[in-house]
Coordinates of C-alpha atoms and ligand atoms in Angstrom, one line a residue:
M17 CA 68.2 25.4 206.9
A18 CA 66.2 28.4 205.2
K19 CA 68.4 30.7 203.2
K20 CA 68.2 34.3 204.8
F21 CA 65.9 36.5 202.7
T22 CA 66.6 39.9 202.9
L23 CA 64.7 42.9 201.5
T24 CA 65.8 45.1 199.0
N25 CA 64.1 47.3 196.4
E26 CA 64.9 44.6 193.6
N27 CA 62.7 42.0 195.5
Y28 CA 60.4 44.4 197.5
Y29 CA 57.2 43.2 194.9
T30 CA 58.2 39.4 194.5
K31 CA 56.3 36.6 195.2
E32 CA 58.6 35.7 198.0
A33 CA 58.6 39.4 199.7
N34 CA 55.0 38.9 199.4
E35 CA 54.7 35.4 201.2
K36 CA 57.2 36.2 203.9
Y37 CA 56.0 40.0 204.8
L38 CA 52.5 41.5 205.0
S39 CA 52.2 45.3 203.5
V40 CA 49.9 47.8 203.7
S41 CA 49.0 47.7 199.8
L42 CA 48.3 43.3 200.7
Y43 CA 46.4 44.4 203.7
K44 CA 44.2 46.4 201.8
M45 CA 43.9 44.0 199.1
F46 CA 42.4 41.8 201.8
F47 CA 40.4 44.2 203.5
G48 CA 39.7 47.2 201.4
T49 CA 39.4 50.7 202.9
L50 CA 36.5 53.1 203.9
G51 CA 36.2 53.6 200.5
Q52 CA 36.8 50.8 198.5
K53 CA 36.3 47.1 199.1
G54 CA 38.7 44.2 199.3
C55 CA 38.4 40.5 198.4
E56 CA 40.4 38.0 200.2
V57 CA 40.4 35.5 197.2
Q58 CA 41.9 37.9 194.9
A59 CA 44.6 38.7 197.5
M60 CA 45.7 35.3 198.3
A61 CA 46.0 34.8 194.2
Y62 CA 47.8 37.8 194.6
I63 CA 50.4 36.5 197.2
N64 CA 50.3 32.8 195.5
G65 CA 51.1 34.5 192.0
D66 CA 48.0 33.6 190.1
Y67 CA 46.7 37.2 189.7
K68 CA 48.6 40.0 188.3
K69 CA 47.4 43.4 189.5
E70 CA 47.9 45.8 185.9
P71 CA 48.5 49.3 187.2
T72 CA 46.0 51.7 185.9
T73 CA 47.1 55.0 184.5
A74 CA 45.8 56.9 187.8
M75 CA 48.7 54.5 189.4
L76 CA 51.3 54.9 186.8
V77 CA 51.1 59.0 187.1
G78 CA 51.4 58.6 191.2
S79 CA 54.6 56.1 190.2
Y80 CA 56.0 58.9 187.6
V81 CA 55.7 61.5 190.3
D82 CA 57.5 59.7 192.8
S83 CA 60.3 58.0 190.6
Y84 CA 60.9 61.8 189.7
F85 CA 61.4 62.7 193.1
E86 CA 63.6 59.3 193.7
G87 CA 65.7 60.4 190.8
T88 CA 64.9 57.3 188.8
L89 CA 62.0 58.5 186.2
E90 CA 64.5 58.0 183.3
N91 CA 64.6 54.1 184.2
F92 CA 60.8 54.4 185.0
K93 CA 60.5 55.4 181.4
E94 CA 62.3 52.9 179.8
I95 CA 60.5 50.2 181.7
H96 CA 56.8 51.6 180.6
P97 CA 56.6 52.7 177.2
E98 CA 53.5 52.7 178.0
L99 CA 53.6 56.4 179.1
F100 CA 54.2 57.5 175.2
K101 CA 52.5 58.2 171.9
R102 CA 53.3 56.4 168.6
D103 CA 55.0 59.8 168.1
G104 CA 57.4 59.3 171.3
S105 CA 56.0 62.1 173.2
L106 CA 54.5 61.6 176.6
K107 CA 50.9 61.0 177.0
S108 CA 48.6 64.0 178.4
E109 CA 48.4 62.2 181.7
F110 CA 52.2 62.2 181.9
V111 CA 52.4 65.8 180.3
Q112 CA 50.0 66.9 183.3
A113 CA 52.3 64.7 185.8
E114 CA 55.5 66.7 184.5
D115 CA 53.2 70.0 185.6
I116 CA 52.6 68.5 189.2
I117 CA 56.4 68.0 189.4
K118 CA 56.9 71.7 188.2
R119 CA 54.6 72.8 190.6
I120 CA 55.7 71.3 193.4
E121 CA 59.3 72.3 192.8
R122 CA 58.2 75.9 193.5
D123 CA 57.3 75.3 197.1
N124 CA 60.2 75.7 199.4
K125 CA 58.0 73.9 202.3
F126 CA 56.8 70.9 200.1
M127 CA 60.3 70.5 198.9
Q128 CA 61.4 70.6 202.2
Y129 CA 59.5 67.9 203.4
M130 CA 60.2 65.8 200.3
S131 CA 63.8 65.9 201.0
G132 CA 64.1 63.0 203.2
E133 CA 65.5 59.6 202.4
K134 CA 63.6 58.1 199.2
Q135 CA 61.8 54.7 198.9
T136 CA 63.2 53.8 202.3
I137 CA 62.4 50.3 203.2
M138 CA 62.1 48.8 207.1
T139 CA 60.7 45.7 208.0
G140 CA 59.3 44.8 211.7
E141 CA 56.4 43.2 213.8
L142 CA 52.8 44.9 213.9
A143 CA 50.0 42.8 215.5
G144 CA 51.7 39.5 215.2
A145 CA 52.7 39.6 211.5
Q146 CA 56.2 40.7 210.0
W147 CA 55.7 43.9 207.7
K148 CA 57.5 45.5 205.0
I149 CA 57.1 49.1 204.4
K150 CA 58.8 51.6 201.4
M151 CA 58.8 55.1 202.6
D152 CA 58.6 57.9 200.3
S153 CA 59.9 60.3 202.0
Y154 CA 61.7 59.1 205.2
I155 CA 63.7 62.2 207.4
P156 CA 65.1 60.3 210.0
H157 CA 64.7 62.0 213.6
R158 CA 61.9 64.1 211.9
A159 CA 59.1 62.9 209.8
I160 CA 57.8 60.4 207.7
V161 CA 56.2 61.9 204.1
D162 CA 54.2 60.0 201.8
L163 CA 53.6 61.9 198.6
K164 CA 50.0 61.3 197.1
V165 CA 48.9 62.5 193.5
V166 CA 45.0 62.9 194.0
D167 CA 42.1 64.0 191.5
D168 CA 41.1 66.6 194.4
I169 CA 42.2 67.0 197.4
Y170 CA 39.1 68.9 198.8
K171 CA 36.7 66.1 197.2
P172 CA 34.7 64.8 199.9
Y173 CA 33.3 61.3 199.4
Y174 CA 30.2 60.1 200.3
H175 CA 29.2 56.2 201.4
K176 CA 25.9 55.1 203.3
D177 CA 27.2 53.4 206.1
T178 CA 30.5 56.0 206.5
G179 CA 29.2 59.4 205.4
R180 CA 31.7 61.8 204.4
L181 CA 35.0 61.1 203.7
N182 CA 38.2 63.0 202.6
F183 CA 40.7 61.3 200.1
I184 CA 42.6 60.2 203.1
Q185 CA 40.5 58.2 205.0
E186 CA 38.7 57.0 201.8
R187 CA 42.0 55.5 200.6
G188 CA 43.3 54.2 203.8
Y189 CA 46.3 56.6 204.0
D190 CA 46.0 57.2 207.3
F191 CA 46.1 53.5 208.2
Q192 CA 49.0 53.5 205.8
L193 CA 51.2 56.0 207.9
A194 CA 50.0 54.5 211.2
V195 CA 52.0 51.4 209.9
Y196 CA 55.0 53.1 209.0
Q197 CA 55.1 54.9 212.3
H198 CA 55.0 51.7 213.8
I199 CA 57.2 50.0 211.9
V200 CA 59.9 52.7 212.3
E201 CA 59.6 52.9 215.8
M202 CA 60.5 49.1 216.3
N203 CA 63.7 50.0 214.3
T204 CA 64.7 53.0 215.6
G205 CA 62.7 53.8 218.9
E206 CA 61.6 57.1 217.8
R207 CA 57.8 58.1 216.8
L208 CA 57.8 60.2 214.2
P209 CA 55.3 62.7 212.8
C210 CA 53.3 61.7 209.9
F211 CA 52.4 63.6 206.9
I212 CA 50.8 63.5 203.2
A213 CA 52.2 65.3 201.0
A214 CA 49.4 65.9 198.4
A215 CA 49.2 67.5 194.6
D216 CA 46.2 67.3 192.8
K217 CA 45.0 66.9 188.8
G218 CA 43.0 69.6 189.0
K219 CA 42.7 72.1 185.7
V220 CA 45.3 74.1 188.4
T221 CA 47.1 71.8 190.0
N222 CA 46.4 72.5 194.0
I223 CA 49.2 71.4 196.5
E224 CA 49.2 70.8 200.6
L225 CA 51.2 69.1 203.2
I226 CA 48.5 67.2 205.6
Q227 CA 49.5 65.8 208.9
I228 CA 47.8 62.9 210.7
T229 CA 47.5 63.5 213.9
Q230 CA 48.6 60.8 216.8
G231 CA 44.8 60.3 217.6
E232 CA 44.1 60.0 213.9
L233 CA 47.2 57.5 213.4
D234 CA 46.1 55.6 216.4
G235 CA 42.6 55.5 215.4
A236 CA 43.2 53.9 212.1
L237 CA 45.0 51.2 213.5
A238 CA 41.7 49.9 215.6
G239 CA 41.0 46.1 214.2
V240 CA 44.6 45.8 212.6
E241 CA 45.2 42.8 215.2
Y242 CA 41.8 41.0 214.2
G243 CA 42.9 41.7 210.3
V244 CA 46.1 39.9 210.8
N245 CA 44.8 37.2 212.6
R246 CA 42.3 36.6 210.1
I247 CA 44.9 36.9 207.3
N248 CA 47.4 34.3 209.1
R249 CA 44.6 31.7 209.6
I250 CA 43.4 32.4 205.9
K251 CA 47.3 31.7 204.7
N252 CA 47.5 28.5 207.1
G253 CA 44.5 27.4 205.7
E254 CA 42.4 27.3 208.7
I255 CA 39.6 29.3 207.1
Q256 CA 38.9 29.8 203.4
P257 CA 39.2 33.2 201.8
E258 CA 35.8 34.7 201.2
R259 CA 35.1 36.1 197.7
C260 CA 34.0 39.3 197.1
G261 CA 31.5 38.6 194.1
R262 CA 32.4 42.2 192.4
C263 CA 36.5 42.4 191.4
D264 CA 38.0 41.3 188.3
Y265 CA 39.4 38.1 190.1
C266 CA 35.9 37.1 190.9
K267 CA 34.3 38.1 187.8
E268 CA 37.1 35.8 185.9
T269 CA 36.8 32.8 187.9
K270 CA 33.0 32.9 188.6
I271 CA 31.1 29.6 188.4
I272 CA 27.1 30.1 187.7
H273 CA 25.3 27.8 189.9
K274 CA 21.7 29.1 189.8
P275 CA 19.9 32.2 189.0
I276 CA 19.9 35.3 191.1
S277 CA 16.7 37.4 191.6
M278 CA 16.3 40.7 190.2
S279 CA 16.3 42.4 193.5
E280 CA 19.9 41.3 194.3
L281 CA 21.4 43.5 191.7
L282 CA 21.5 46.4 193.8
D283 CA 22.7 44.4 197.0
F284 CA 26.4 45.7 196.2
E285 CA 25.3 49.3 196.3
G286 CA 28.2 51.4 197.8
Ligands
LIG17 ZN1 36.4 39.5 194.4

């Protein structure tokens, strides 16, 4: 009999957890978001443990602020020596993270939304797969809040096919909260309002609490059945994952079969 696997903070990002559960970040690795392309071969290589995603400085800044609110910043600093300069002081990006934290702490409403249970894990079924979620601030019976540290809260993103997008649409954060809302409802029977608590890295930090409406949440889940079905069939070996041709994993594993024409160099224009 297969041994029972219980998802915890310690094993949340392990290979075993990624094989057993789908997550918003895994799903985005396959299909991307409106603003960032995904890659099926890279996602499968990640699940199989053949590809490791190195966190960018921007991701580390986000994790720094997350871990402060979780109360685990000291441990986070210990396992990330790359936060520090040679003289032992914080690099400028993380000095800014400290300033962002201080700005957030000056706002009562923002702090109230961040006062929920931190990094709460739940699992549940959505669109024919088991998903795992980890919420930044879960306020039982009240709200689901995800903290985001972004470049500029009011910056628009342009794409030929989508037009103007805000950072939430660009990064698929509406999809993320829609999945969280569904899994929480599966576990508790309660459908909770969803918010992004955003702080930015402008010269003067801007902060905002942004509610994603129910209509926007429902819209963000359009197509998830198709996506999950495709991931399941790729995992079963029924279909081959597609190469995006642009990501680091595709570059690393590329084999040239024939020359391309000059005009193809602009085919990927985003
Ligand atoms: Zn790729």
